[in-house]
PDB file of C-alpha atoms and ligand atoms in Angstrom:
ATOM      1  CA  MET A   1      -0.127   0.032  -0.017  1.00 87.00           C
ATOM      2  CA  GLN A   2       1.166   3.565  -0.959  1.00 91.00           C
ATOM      3  CA  THR A   3       1.233   5.574   2.233  1.00 95.00           C
ATOM      4  CA  THR A   4       0.569   9.120   2.960  1.00 97.00           C
ATOM      5  CA  THR A   5       1.846  11.442   5.654  1.00 98.00           C
ATOM      6  CA  PHE A   6      -1.280  11.710   7.764  1.00 98.00           C
ATOM      7  CA  ILE A   7      -4.371   9.601   8.725  1.00 98.00           C
ATOM      8  CA  TRP A   8      -7.237  11.153  10.727  1.00 98.00           C
ATOM      9  CA  MET A   9      -8.186   9.429  13.887  1.00 98.00           C
ATOM     10  CA  ASP A  10     -10.757  10.438  16.284  1.00 98.00           C
ATOM     11  CA  GLY A  11     -10.598  13.979  15.673  1.00 98.00           C
ATOM     12  CA  LYS A  12      -7.041  14.579  14.647  1.00 98.00           C
ATOM     13  CA  GLN A  13      -4.343  13.998  12.223  1.00 98.00           C
ATOM     14  CA  VAL A  14      -1.623  11.549  13.182  1.00 98.00           C
ATOM     15  CA  PRO A  15       1.437  10.271  11.370  1.00 98.00           C
ATOM     16  CA  TRP A  16       0.544   7.122   9.125  1.00 98.00           C
ATOM     17  CA  ALA A  17       2.818   4.918  11.359  1.00 97.00           C
ATOM     18  CA  GLU A  18       0.984   5.942  14.450  1.00 98.00           C
ATOM     19  CA  ALA A  19      -2.580   5.097  13.190  1.00 98.00           C
ATOM     20  CA  GLN A  20      -2.805   1.915  15.244  1.00 97.00           C
ATOM     21  CA  VAL A  21      -5.540   0.055  17.176  1.00 97.00           C
ATOM     22  CA  HIS A  22      -5.451  -2.604  20.034  1.00 97.00           C
ATOM     23  CA  VAL A  23      -5.797  -6.118  18.972  1.00 98.00           C
ATOM     24  CA  MET A  24      -8.975  -6.499  21.265  1.00 98.00           C
ATOM     25  CA  THR A  25     -10.801  -4.108  19.174  1.00 98.00           C
ATOM     26  CA  HIS A  26     -14.483  -5.158  18.933  1.00 98.00           C
ATOM     27  CA  ALA A  27     -14.588  -4.630  14.985  1.00 98.00           C
ATOM     28  CA  LEU A  28     -11.651  -6.846  14.501  1.00 98.00           C
ATOM     29  CA  HIS A  29     -13.346  -9.824  16.086  1.00 98.00           C
ATOM     30  CA  TYR A  30     -16.852  -9.302  14.875  1.00 98.00           C
ATOM     31  CA  GLY A  31     -16.717  -7.176  11.726  1.00 98.00           C
ATOM     32  CA  THR A  32     -18.716  -4.462  13.494  1.00 98.00           C
ATOM     33  CA  ALA A  33     -17.656  -1.514  11.415  1.00 98.00           C
ATOM     34  CA  VAL A  34     -18.823   0.457   8.489  1.00 98.00           C
ATOM     35  CA  PHE A  35     -16.997   2.240   5.843  1.00 98.00           C
ATOM     36  CA  GLU A  36     -17.052   4.372   2.614  1.00 98.00           C
ATOM     37  CA  GLY A  37     -15.078   4.630  -0.440  1.00 98.00           C
ATOM     38  CA  ILE A  38     -15.000   7.831  -2.039  1.00 98.00           C
ATOM     39  CA  ARG A  39     -13.004   9.411  -4.870  1.00 98.00           C
ATOM     40  CA  CYS A  40     -11.206  12.702  -5.386  1.00 98.00           C
ATOM     41  CA  TYR A  41     -10.304  13.757  -8.899  1.00 97.00           C
ATOM     42  CA  ASP A  42      -7.560  15.960 -10.390  1.00 97.00           C
ATOM     43  CA  THR A  43      -9.927  18.397 -12.275  1.00 97.00           C
ATOM     44  CA  ALA A  44      -8.996  21.367 -14.362  1.00 97.00           C
ATOM     45  CA  ASN A  45     -10.217  23.415 -11.359  1.00 96.00           C
ATOM     46  CA  GLY A  46      -8.188  21.736  -8.707  1.00 97.00           C
ATOM     47  CA  PRO A  47      -8.955  18.561  -6.712  1.00 98.00           C
ATOM     48  CA  MET A  48     -12.752  17.873  -6.419  1.00 98.00           C
ATOM     49  CA  VAL A  49     -14.233  15.065  -4.352  1.00 98.00           C
ATOM     50  CA  PHE A  50     -17.288  13.145  -6.335  1.00 98.00           C
ATOM     51  CA  ARG A  51     -20.703  13.030  -4.557  1.00 98.00           C
ATOM     52  CA  LEU A  52     -19.270  13.843  -1.219  1.00 98.00           C
ATOM     53  CA  THR A  53     -22.644  14.602   0.501  1.00 98.00           C
ATOM     54  CA  GLU A  54     -24.064  11.349  -0.648  1.00 98.00           C
ATOM     55  CA  HIS A  55     -21.123   9.302   0.644  1.00 98.00           C
ATOM     56  CA  VAL A  56     -21.071  11.013   3.888  1.00 98.00           C
ATOM     57  CA  ASP A  57     -25.027  10.497   4.143  1.00 98.00           C
ATOM     58  CA  ARG A  58     -24.596   6.966   3.337  1.00 98.00           C
ATOM     59  CA  PHE A  59     -21.633   6.651   6.074  1.00 98.00           C
ATOM     60  CA  PHE A  60     -24.091   8.015   8.773  1.00 98.00           C
ATOM     61  CA  TYR A  61     -26.839   5.704   7.534  1.00 98.00           C
ATOM     62  CA  SER A  62     -24.531   2.501   7.803  1.00 98.00           C
ATOM     63  CA  MET A  63     -23.466   3.815  11.409  1.00 98.00           C
ATOM     64  CA  GLY A  64     -27.113   4.155  12.295  1.00 98.00           C
ATOM     65  CA  ALA A  65     -27.696   0.391  10.875  1.00 98.00           C
ATOM     66  CA  LEU A  66     -25.078  -0.817  13.412  1.00 98.00           C
ATOM     67  CA  SER A  67     -26.631   1.289  16.256  1.00 98.00           C
ATOM     68  CA  MET A  68     -23.463   3.625  16.510  1.00 98.00           C
ATOM     69  CA  THR A  69     -23.963   6.963  18.191  1.00 98.00           C
ATOM     70  CA  PRO A  70     -21.848   8.917  15.826  1.00 98.00           C
ATOM     71  CA  PRO A  71     -19.084  10.741  17.685  1.00 98.00           C
ATOM     72  CA  PHE A  72     -18.626  13.531  15.044  1.00 98.00           C
ATOM     73  CA  THR A  73     -21.319  15.238  12.900  1.00 98.00           C
ATOM     74  CA  LYS A  74     -21.659  15.223   9.125  1.00 98.00           C
ATOM     75  CA  GLU A  75     -19.992  18.627   8.895  1.00 98.00           C
ATOM     76  CA  GLU A  76     -16.930  17.537  11.093  1.00 98.00           C
ATOM     77  CA  ILE A  77     -16.563  14.416   8.816  1.00 98.00           C
ATOM     78  CA  THR A  78     -16.744  16.359   5.605  1.00 98.00           C
ATOM     79  CA  HIS A  79     -14.069  18.829   6.913  1.00 98.00           C
ATOM     80  CA  ALA A  80     -12.029  16.105   8.176  1.00 98.00           C
ATOM     81  CA  ILE A  81     -12.053  14.540   4.691  1.00 98.00           C
ATOM     82  CA  LEU A  82     -11.309  17.834   2.806  1.00 98.00           C
ATOM     83  CA  ASN A  83      -8.587  18.978   5.369  1.00 98.00           C
ATOM     84  CA  LEU A  84      -6.848  15.440   5.146  1.00 98.00           C
ATOM     85  CA  ILE A  85      -6.480  15.631   1.314  1.00 98.00           C
ATOM     86  CA  ARG A  86      -4.912  18.961   1.802  1.00 98.00           C
ATOM     87  CA  SER A  87      -2.429  17.935   4.470  1.00 98.00           C
ATOM     88  CA  ASN A  88      -1.399  15.009   2.480  1.00 98.00           C
ATOM     89  CA  GLU A  89      -1.137  17.110  -0.689  1.00 97.00           C
ATOM     90  CA  LEU A  90      -2.858  14.847  -2.879  1.00 96.00           C
ATOM     91  CA  LYS A  91      -4.636  15.944  -6.057  1.00 96.00           C
ATOM     92  CA  SER A  92      -6.391  12.823  -6.700  1.00 97.00           C
ATOM     93  CA  CYS A  93      -7.150  10.016  -4.181  1.00 97.00           C
ATOM     94  CA  TYR A  94      -9.403   7.242  -2.920  1.00 97.00           C
ATOM     95  CA  ILE A  95     -10.793   8.171   0.600  1.00 98.00           C
ATOM     96  CA  ARG A  96     -11.702   5.501   3.240  1.00 98.00           C
ATOM     97  CA  PRO A  97     -13.603   6.517   6.202  1.00 98.00           C
ATOM     98  CA  LEU A  98     -14.392   3.910   8.781  1.00 99.00           C
ATOM     99  CA  ALA A  99     -16.245   3.786  11.845  1.00 99.00           C
ATOM    100  CA  TYR A 100     -15.788   1.031  14.113  1.00 98.00           C
ATOM    101  CA  TYR A 101     -16.540  -0.341  17.648  1.00 98.00           C
ATOM    102  CA  GLY A 102     -13.402  -0.139  19.627  1.00 98.00           C
ATOM    103  CA  TYR A 103     -11.596  -1.708  22.643  1.00 97.00           C
ATOM    104  CA  LYS A 104     -13.856  -2.412  25.654  1.00 97.00           C
ATOM    105  CA  ARG A 105     -15.190  -5.996  25.847  1.00 95.00           C
ATOM    106  CA  LEU A 106     -15.747  -9.121  23.930  1.00 95.00           C
ATOM    107  CA  GLY A 107     -19.113 -10.653  22.782  1.00 96.00           C
ATOM    108  CA  PRO A 108     -21.243  -9.744  19.673  1.00 96.00           C
ATOM    109  CA  PRO A 109     -23.548  -7.204  20.741  1.00 96.00           C
ATOM    110  CA  PRO A 110     -21.212  -3.931  21.110  1.00 97.00           C
ATOM    111  CA  THR A 111     -23.185  -2.462  24.085  1.00 95.00           C
ATOM    112  CA  ASP A 112     -21.321   0.323  25.476  1.00 96.00           C
ATOM    113  CA  VAL A 113     -18.170  -0.258  23.251  1.00 98.00           C
ATOM    114  CA  PRO A 114     -16.899   3.109  22.173  1.00 98.00           C
ATOM    115  CA  VAL A 115     -17.279   4.051  18.349  1.00 98.00           C
ATOM    116  CA  GLN A 116     -14.187   5.271  16.816  1.00 98.00           C
ATOM    117  CA  VAL A 117     -13.803   6.848  13.403  1.00 98.00           C
ATOM    118  CA  MET A 118     -10.755   7.174  11.039  1.00 98.00           C
ATOM    119  CA  ILE A 119     -10.125   8.476   7.630  1.00 98.00           C
ATOM    120  CA  ALA A 120      -7.282   7.728   5.326  1.00 98.00           C
ATOM    121  CA  THR A 121      -6.804   9.183   1.884  1.00 98.00           C
ATOM    122  CA  ILE A 122      -4.583   7.087  -0.363  1.00 96.00           C
ATOM    123  CA  PRO A 123      -3.404   7.276  -3.980  1.00 92.00           C
ATOM    124  CA  TYR A 124      -5.696   5.420  -6.282  1.00 86.00           C
ATOM    125  CA  ASP A 125      -5.200   1.751  -7.026  1.00 74.00           C
ATOM    126  CA  PRO A 126      -7.370   0.781 -10.040  1.00 73.00           C
ATOM    127  CA  TYR A 127      -9.919  -2.110  -9.126  1.00 73.00           C
ATOM    128  CA  LEU A 128     -10.984  -3.682 -12.483  1.00 76.00           C
ATOM    129  CA  GLY A 129      -8.731  -2.659 -15.360  1.00 72.00           C
ATOM    130  CA  ASP A 130      -9.619  -1.566 -18.899  1.00 79.00           C
ATOM    131  CA  LYS A 131      -9.602  -4.849 -20.218  1.00 88.00           C
ATOM    132  CA  ALA A 132     -13.237  -6.673 -20.468  1.00 95.00           C
ATOM    133  CA  ALA A 133     -13.648  -8.716 -17.429  1.00 97.00           C
ATOM    134  CA  ARG A 134     -14.091 -12.396 -17.259  1.00 98.00           C
ATOM    135  CA  VAL A 135     -16.420 -13.142 -14.588  1.00 98.00           C
ATOM    136  CA  LYS A 136     -17.747 -16.080 -12.818  1.00 98.00           C
ATOM    137  CA  ILE A 137     -21.178 -16.815 -11.101  1.00 98.00           C
ATOM    138  CA  SER A 138     -20.196 -17.493  -7.619  1.00 98.00           C
ATOM    139  CA  SER A 139     -21.004 -20.495  -5.822  1.00 98.00           C
ATOM    140  CA  PHE A 140     -21.472 -18.189  -2.810  1.00 98.00           C
ATOM    141  CA  MET A 141     -25.083 -16.786  -2.393  1.00 98.00           C
ATOM    142  CA  ARG A 142     -25.081 -13.040  -1.784  1.00 98.00           C
ATOM    143  CA  ILE A 143     -25.928 -12.285   1.833  1.00 98.00           C
ATOM    144  CA  HIS A 144     -29.570 -12.818   2.444  1.00 98.00           C
ATOM    145  CA  PRO A 145     -31.489  -9.396   2.655  1.00 97.00           C
ATOM    146  CA  LYS A 146     -32.982 -10.677   5.933  1.00 97.00           C
ATOM    147  CA  SER A 147     -29.802 -11.672   7.382  1.00 98.00           C
ATOM    148  CA  SER A 148     -28.392  -7.870   7.651  1.00 98.00           C
ATOM    149  CA  ILE A 149     -29.289  -4.561   6.411  1.00 98.00           C
ATOM    150  CA  MET A 150     -28.153  -4.426   2.807  1.00 97.00           C
ATOM    151  CA  GLY A 151     -28.159  -0.724   2.022  1.00 97.00           C
ATOM    152  CA  ALA A 152     -25.548  -0.331   4.910  1.00 98.00           C
ATOM    153  CA  LYS A 153     -21.747  -0.671   4.093  1.00 98.00           C
ATOM    154  CA  ILE A 154     -21.035  -2.862   6.957  1.00 98.00           C
ATOM    155  CA  SER A 155     -17.550  -4.577   7.133  1.00 98.00           C
ATOM    156  CA  GLY A 156     -18.929  -7.788   8.191  1.00 98.00           C
ATOM    157  CA  HIS A 157     -20.673  -8.029   4.866  1.00 98.00           C
ATOM    158  CA  TYR A 158     -17.177  -8.261   3.120  1.00 98.00           C
ATOM    159  CA  THR A 159     -16.531 -11.707   4.161  1.00 98.00           C
ATOM    160  CA  ASN A 160     -19.063 -12.682   1.696  1.00 98.00           C
ATOM    161  CA  SER A 161     -17.388 -10.491  -1.063  1.00 98.00           C
ATOM    162  CA  ALA A 162     -14.083 -11.858  -0.188  1.00 98.00           C
ATOM    163  CA  LEU A 163     -15.197 -15.331  -0.420  1.00 98.00           C
ATOM    164  CA  ALA A 164     -16.778 -15.009  -3.882  1.00 98.00           C
ATOM    165  CA  VAL A 165     -13.905 -13.049  -5.334  1.00 98.00           C
ATOM    166  CA  LEU A 166     -11.236 -15.412  -4.122  1.00 98.00           C
ATOM    167  CA  GLU A 167     -12.986 -18.239  -5.313  1.00 98.00           C
ATOM    168  CA  ALA A 168     -13.406 -16.264  -8.945  1.00 98.00           C
ATOM    169  CA  HIS A 169      -9.550 -15.242  -8.728  1.00 98.00           C
ATOM    170  CA  GLN A 170      -8.526 -19.037  -7.839  1.00 98.00           C
ATOM    171  CA  ALA A 171     -10.464 -20.373 -10.940  1.00 98.00           C
ATOM    172  CA  GLY A 172      -8.779 -17.746 -13.215  1.00 98.00           C
ATOM    173  CA  TYR A 173     -11.540 -15.011 -13.465  1.00 98.00           C
ATOM    174  CA  ASP A 174     -11.269 -11.536 -12.769  1.00 97.00           C
ATOM    175  CA  GLU A 175     -14.453 -11.002 -10.744  1.00 97.00           C
ATOM    176  CA  ALA A 176     -17.302 -12.857  -9.187  1.00 98.00           C
ATOM    177  CA  LEU A 177     -21.107 -12.235  -9.780  1.00 98.00           C
ATOM    178  CA  LEU A 178     -23.286 -13.279  -6.742  1.00 98.00           C
ATOM    179  CA  LEU A 179     -26.684 -14.423  -7.024  1.00 98.00           C
ATOM    180  CA  ASP A 180     -29.424 -13.396  -4.409  1.00 98.00           C
ATOM    181  CA  ASP A 181     -31.383 -15.971  -2.398  1.00 98.00           C
ATOM    182  CA  ARG A 182     -33.976 -16.103  -5.323  1.00 98.00           C
ATOM    183  CA  GLY A 183     -31.151 -17.095  -7.782  1.00 98.00           C
ATOM    184  CA  ASN A 184     -31.416 -13.398  -9.229  1.00 98.00           C
ATOM    185  CA  ILE A 185     -28.374 -11.551 -10.028  1.00 98.00           C
ATOM    186  CA  ALA A 186     -27.285  -9.339  -7.168  1.00 98.00           C
ATOM    187  CA  GLU A 187     -23.997  -7.746  -7.488  1.00 98.00           C
ATOM    188  CA  GLY A 188     -20.266  -8.278  -7.576  1.00 98.00           C
ATOM    189  CA  GLY A 189     -17.723  -8.292  -4.759  1.00 97.00           C
ATOM    190  CA  ALA A 190     -17.860  -4.573  -4.315  1.00 97.00           C
ATOM    191  CA  VAL A 191     -19.569  -3.602  -7.607  1.00 98.00           C
ATOM    192  CA  ASN A 192     -23.073  -3.194  -9.018  1.00 98.00           C
ATOM    193  CA  PHE A 193     -24.238  -5.136 -11.990  1.00 98.00           C
ATOM    194  CA  PHE A 194     -25.773  -3.680 -15.424  1.00 98.00           C
ATOM    195  CA  MET A 195     -26.754  -5.145 -18.584  1.00 98.00           C
ATOM    196  CA  ILE A 196     -27.955  -3.409 -21.717  1.00 97.00           C
ATOM    197  CA  LYS A 197     -30.549  -5.069 -23.994  1.00 96.00           C
ATOM    198  CA  ASN A 198     -32.621  -3.529 -26.921  1.00 95.00           C
ATOM    199  CA  ASN A 199     -31.353  -0.157 -25.950  1.00 94.00           C
ATOM    200  CA  THR A 200     -32.438  -0.318 -22.367  1.00 97.00           C
ATOM    201  CA  LEU A 201     -29.984  -0.459 -19.289  1.00 98.00           C
ATOM    202  CA  ILE A 202     -31.203  -3.080 -16.739  1.00 98.00           C
ATOM    203  CA  THR A 203     -30.033  -3.272 -13.167  1.00 98.00           C
ATOM    204  CA  PRO A 204     -31.127  -5.403 -10.246  1.00 98.00           C
ATOM    205  CA  THR A 205     -33.390  -3.913  -7.820  1.00 98.00           C
ATOM    206  CA  GLU A 206     -32.164  -2.608  -4.475  1.00 98.00           C
ATOM    207  CA  ARG A 207     -33.497  -5.716  -2.374  1.00 97.00           C
ATOM    208  CA  SER A 208     -30.134  -7.685  -2.116  1.00 97.00           C
ATOM    209  CA  ILE A 209     -27.341  -5.179  -3.114  1.00 98.00           C
ATOM    210  CA  LEU A 210     -25.573  -2.226  -1.703  1.00 98.00           C
ATOM    211  CA  PRO A 211     -27.264   0.477  -3.788  1.00 97.00           C
ATOM    212  CA  GLY A 212     -24.304   2.282  -5.165  1.00 98.00           C
ATOM    213  CA  ILE A 213     -23.720   5.785  -5.524  1.00 98.00           C
ATOM    214  CA  THR A 214     -22.061   5.183  -9.066  1.00 98.00           C
ATOM    215  CA  ARG A 215     -25.191   2.845 -10.109  1.00 98.00           C
ATOM    216  CA  LEU A 216     -27.375   5.961  -9.079  1.00 98.00           C
ATOM    217  CA  SER A 217     -25.430   8.439 -11.011  1.00 98.00           C
ATOM    218  CA  LEU A 218     -25.241   6.224 -14.179  1.00 98.00           C
ATOM    219  CA  MET A 219     -28.739   5.676 -14.155  1.00 98.00           C
ATOM    220  CA  GLU A 220     -29.158   9.397 -14.248  1.00 98.00           C
ATOM    221  CA  LEU A 221     -26.701  10.223 -16.867  1.00 98.00           C
ATOM    222  CA  ALA A 222     -28.123   7.303 -19.113  1.00 98.00           C
ATOM    223  CA  ARG A 223     -31.691   8.690 -18.910  1.00 97.00           C
ATOM    224  CA  ASP A 224     -31.070  12.150 -18.919  1.00 97.00           C
ATOM    225  CA  ILE A 225     -28.084  12.812 -21.070  1.00 96.00           C
ATOM    226  CA  MET A 226     -27.889   9.509 -23.534  1.00 96.00           C
ATOM    227  CA  GLY A 227     -31.749   9.136 -23.632  1.00 96.00           C
ATOM    228  CA  ILE A 228     -31.311   5.510 -22.848  1.00 97.00           C
ATOM    229  CA  LYS A 229     -34.330   3.630 -21.009  1.00 98.00           C
ATOM    230  CA  VAL A 230     -33.214   2.675 -17.498  1.00 98.00           C
ATOM    231  CA  GLU A 231     -34.948  -0.321 -15.620  1.00 98.00           C
ATOM    232  CA  GLU A 232     -34.391  -1.852 -12.157  1.00 98.00           C
ATOM    233  CA  GLN A 233     -35.815  -5.487 -12.032  1.00 98.00           C
ATOM    234  CA  ASP A 234     -34.963  -9.005 -11.341  1.00 98.00           C
ATOM    235  CA  ILE A 235     -32.411 -10.419 -13.480  1.00 98.00           C
ATOM    236  CA  SER A 236     -32.365 -14.313 -13.813  1.00 98.00           C
ATOM    237  CA  PRO A 237     -29.098 -15.727 -15.118  1.00 98.00           C
ATOM    238  CA  THR A 238     -30.710 -17.366 -17.912  1.00 97.00           C
ATOM    239  CA  GLU A 239     -31.576 -13.981 -19.347  1.00 97.00           C
ATOM    240  CA  LEU A 240     -27.750 -12.874 -19.832  1.00 98.00           C
ATOM    241  CA  ALA A 241     -27.753 -14.687 -23.104  1.00 97.00           C
ATOM    242  CA  ASP A 242     -30.093 -12.164 -24.602  1.00 96.00           C
ATOM    243  CA  ALA A 243     -28.141  -9.272 -23.384  1.00 97.00           C
ATOM    244  CA  ASP A 244     -26.011  -7.143 -25.761  1.00 96.00           C
ATOM    245  CA  GLU A 245     -23.484  -5.588 -23.186  1.00 97.00           C
ATOM    246  CA  ALA A 246     -22.838  -5.954 -19.619  1.00 98.00           C
ATOM    247  CA  PHE A 247     -20.666  -3.941 -17.268  1.00 98.00           C
ATOM    248  CA  PHE A 248     -20.034  -3.401 -13.693  1.00 98.00           C
ATOM    249  CA  CYS A 249     -19.705  -0.183 -11.773  1.00 98.00           C
ATOM    250  CA  GLY A 250     -18.502   1.265  -8.257  1.00 97.00           C
ATOM    251  CA  THR A 251     -16.708   4.342  -7.156  1.00 97.00           C
ATOM    252  CA  ALA A 252     -13.269   2.519  -7.408  1.00 95.00           C
ATOM    253  CA  THR A 253     -14.111   0.741 -10.804  1.00 94.00           C
ATOM    254  CA  GLU A 254     -16.112   3.419 -12.218  1.00 96.00           C
ATOM    255  CA  VAL A 255     -17.699   1.497 -15.334  1.00 97.00           C
ATOM    256  CA  ALA A 256     -15.784  -1.992 -16.177  1.00 97.00           C
ATOM    257  CA  VAL A 257     -17.108  -3.678 -19.432  1.00 97.00           C
ATOM    258  CA  ILE A 258     -17.671  -7.259 -18.859  1.00 98.00           C
ATOM    259  CA  GLY A 259     -16.562  -9.728 -21.648  1.00 97.00           C
ATOM    260  CA  SER A 260     -18.205 -12.892 -20.429  1.00 98.00           C
ATOM    261  CA  ILE A 261     -19.996 -14.416 -17.473  1.00 98.00           C
ATOM    262  CA  ASP A 262     -19.123 -17.968 -17.175  1.00 98.00           C
ATOM    263  CA  GLU A 263     -20.100 -19.357 -20.821  1.00 96.00           C
ATOM    264  CA  VAL A 264     -22.072 -16.416 -21.846  1.00 97.00           C
ATOM    265  CA  MET A 265     -20.072 -13.872 -24.256  1.00 97.00           C
ATOM    266  CA  PHE A 266     -20.661 -10.091 -24.711  1.00 96.00           C
ATOM    267  CA  ASP A 267     -19.687  -7.752 -27.298  1.00 90.00           C
ATOM    268  CA  GLU A 268     -16.647  -6.418 -25.615  1.00 91.00           C
ATOM    269  CA  THR A 269     -16.688  -3.285 -28.146  1.00 95.00           C
ATOM    270  CA  ALA A 270     -19.673  -2.588 -26.047  1.00 96.00           C
ATOM    271  CA  PRO A 271     -20.688   0.830 -27.527  1.00 97.00           C
ATOM    272  CA  GLN A 272     -23.299   1.904 -25.116  1.00 97.00           C
ATOM    273  CA  ALA A 273     -21.203   1.012 -21.947  1.00 97.00           C
ATOM    274  CA  ARG A 274     -18.163   2.570 -23.216  1.00 97.00           C
ATOM    275  CA  ALA A 275     -20.037   5.831 -24.226  1.00 97.00           C
ATOM    276  CA  LEU A 276     -21.530   5.584 -20.603  1.00 98.00           C
ATOM    277  CA  LYS A 277     -18.056   5.067 -19.124  1.00 97.00           C
ATOM    278  CA  ALA A 278     -16.765   8.165 -21.136  1.00 97.00           C
ATOM    279  CA  LEU A 279     -19.445  10.405 -20.078  1.00 98.00           C
ATOM    280  CA  TYR A 280     -19.010   9.362 -16.385  1.00 98.00           C
ATOM    281  CA  GLY A 281     -15.343  10.235 -16.903  1.00 97.00           C
ATOM    282  CA  GLU A 282     -16.290  13.686 -18.005  1.00 98.00           C
ATOM    283  CA  VAL A 283     -18.619  14.115 -15.243  1.00 98.00           C
ATOM    284  CA  VAL A 284     -16.309  13.115 -12.460  1.00 98.00           C
ATOM    285  CA  LEU A 285     -13.637  15.768 -13.983  1.00 98.00           C
ATOM    286  CA  GLY A 286     -16.272  18.374 -13.761  1.00 98.00           C
ATOM    287  CA  GLN A 287     -16.408  18.732 -17.670  1.00 98.00           C
ATOM    288  CA  VAL A 288     -20.198  18.449 -17.885  1.00 98.00           C
ATOM    289  CA  SER A 289     -21.649  21.651 -16.409  1.00 96.00           C
ATOM    290  CA  ASP A 290     -24.925  20.321 -15.520  1.00 97.00           C
ATOM    291  CA  TYR A 291     -23.147  17.979 -12.963  1.00 98.00           C
ATOM    292  CA  LEU A 292     -20.975  20.479 -11.358  1.00 98.00           C
ATOM    293  CA  SER A 293     -22.978  19.941  -8.097  1.00 98.00           C
ATOM    294  CA  TRP A 294     -21.900  16.390  -7.977  1.00 98.00           C
ATOM    295  CA  LEU A 295     -18.183  17.893  -7.141  1.00 98.00           C
ATOM    296  CA  THR A 296     -17.113  19.198  -3.901  1.00 98.00           C
ATOM    297  CA  PRO A 297     -13.686  21.423  -4.270  1.00 98.00           C
ATOM    298  CA  VAL A 298     -11.036  20.483  -1.941  1.00 97.00           C
ATOM    299  CA  LYS A 299      -9.679  24.174  -1.539  1.00 83.00           C
TER     300      LYS A 299
HETATM  301  N1  PMP B   1     -21.837  -3.015  -4.062  1.00 72.31           N
HETATM  302  C1  PMP B   1     -20.815  -3.435  -3.257  1.00 72.31           C
HETATM  303  C2  PMP B   1     -20.840  -4.603  -2.217  1.00 72.31           C
HETATM  304  C3  PMP B   1     -19.844  -2.277  -2.804  1.00 72.31           C
HETATM  305  O1  PMP B   1     -18.913  -2.514  -1.771  1.00 72.31           O
HETATM  306  C4  PMP B   1     -19.706  -1.207  -3.702  1.00 72.31           C
HETATM  307  C5  PMP B   1     -18.434  -0.253  -3.406  1.00 72.31           C
HETATM  308  N2  PMP B   1     -18.898   0.630  -2.391  1.00 72.31           N
HETATM  309  C6  PMP B   1     -20.778  -1.042  -4.573  1.00 72.31           C
HETATM  310  C7  PMP B   1     -21.698  -2.204  -4.817  1.00 72.31           C
HETATM  311  C8  PMP B   1     -20.648   0.144  -5.481  1.00 72.31           C
HETATM  312  O2  PMP B   1     -21.029   1.292  -4.690  1.00 72.31           O
HETATM  313  P1  PMP B   1     -20.664   2.910  -4.905  1.00 72.31           P
HETATM  314  O3  PMP B   1     -21.060   2.831  -6.428  1.00 72.31           O
HETATM  315  O4  PMP B   1     -21.334   3.590  -3.912  1.00 72.31           O
HETATM  316  O5  PMP B   1     -19.145   2.918  -4.859  1.00 72.31           O
END
C-alpha cells in the first residue's frame, strides 16, 4: 500500500505509522464496522471530491444501521476529509472513512463499546482494469437480505465478497457475480451490475445489493443525457444470453465492461457501456456543466 503523511483518527491527524488500534478491538473480531469508498479527482479546477454529500450521508446511515452513536457530525467528517486531502498534498485519491466499535469488551453485541472513526486518503489503486472482465457466477450466495441491512456498508458483509472474489480469482476469473436467495443476479464483490438489452439499461432492484452511488449516477446520466431507458428489475442468469452488453460499476471501478459471465460472451466493443463510461469520466472531472453540483472542491 502506498502510504501518505497523515491519517485522521478520532478527531486529529496523526502520522501514518501511529494510526494503530488494539488487537482486542471489537470490530476486528466481529466485523462491527462501517465504511465508505470515495474518490477525489484532479480536475482542471483543482482537486474535487465526487458526490461527497451522498457518501457522507450513506456513512451515517450505515453507522445508524449498526446502532452507532456518531461521535462526530456530518459537517465535521466532511471537513476532516477535505482537510486531510490538503494535508497529504494529494491532487487525486481514494478516500476511506471507517467507523468501528473499539476496545472495551468481547461478545457480539457492542453494547457500551466506544465508536471510533478514522479516515485515510490514499493514492488510487485501480480495481478492475480497462480490459473486458471475465466473470464467474459465484457458488456463494449474496447475503440474504433478511440476514443484514443491505443498504448499509458494513465491514462484516465483506467476508461474503472476499469468499466470492477469492473463488473467482482462484478459478482464473477477474471478478465474481453473486446471485441472491431467489437465484437472481445481485452484484459483484464490491461493484453493481448492469446489462444492456434492446437499448435499455437493466440493473437489479435494491433488494439484495448495496445500492451504489455510481449506479445511481449512471442511471441518471443514461436517462437524462444519453436518452437510454433504465429499468430496475429481477434478472435471472438465464436472461444474460439475450443481453447485448454488460458492465460493473462502483466508485473505485467507475465502469468496467464485462467480456463474459461463465460461458456467456458479450460484445467487448460494448458501444453503449463505453459511451456511458466516457460520459462518467467527463462528469467526475467537472467537464459537464449540468453536473458540477456533484463535485466538492477540496480548496
Ligand atoms: N456493491 C458493493 C458490495 C460495494 O462494496 C460497492 C462499493 N462501495 C458497490 C456495490 C458500489 O457502490 P458505490 O458506487 O457507491 O461505490
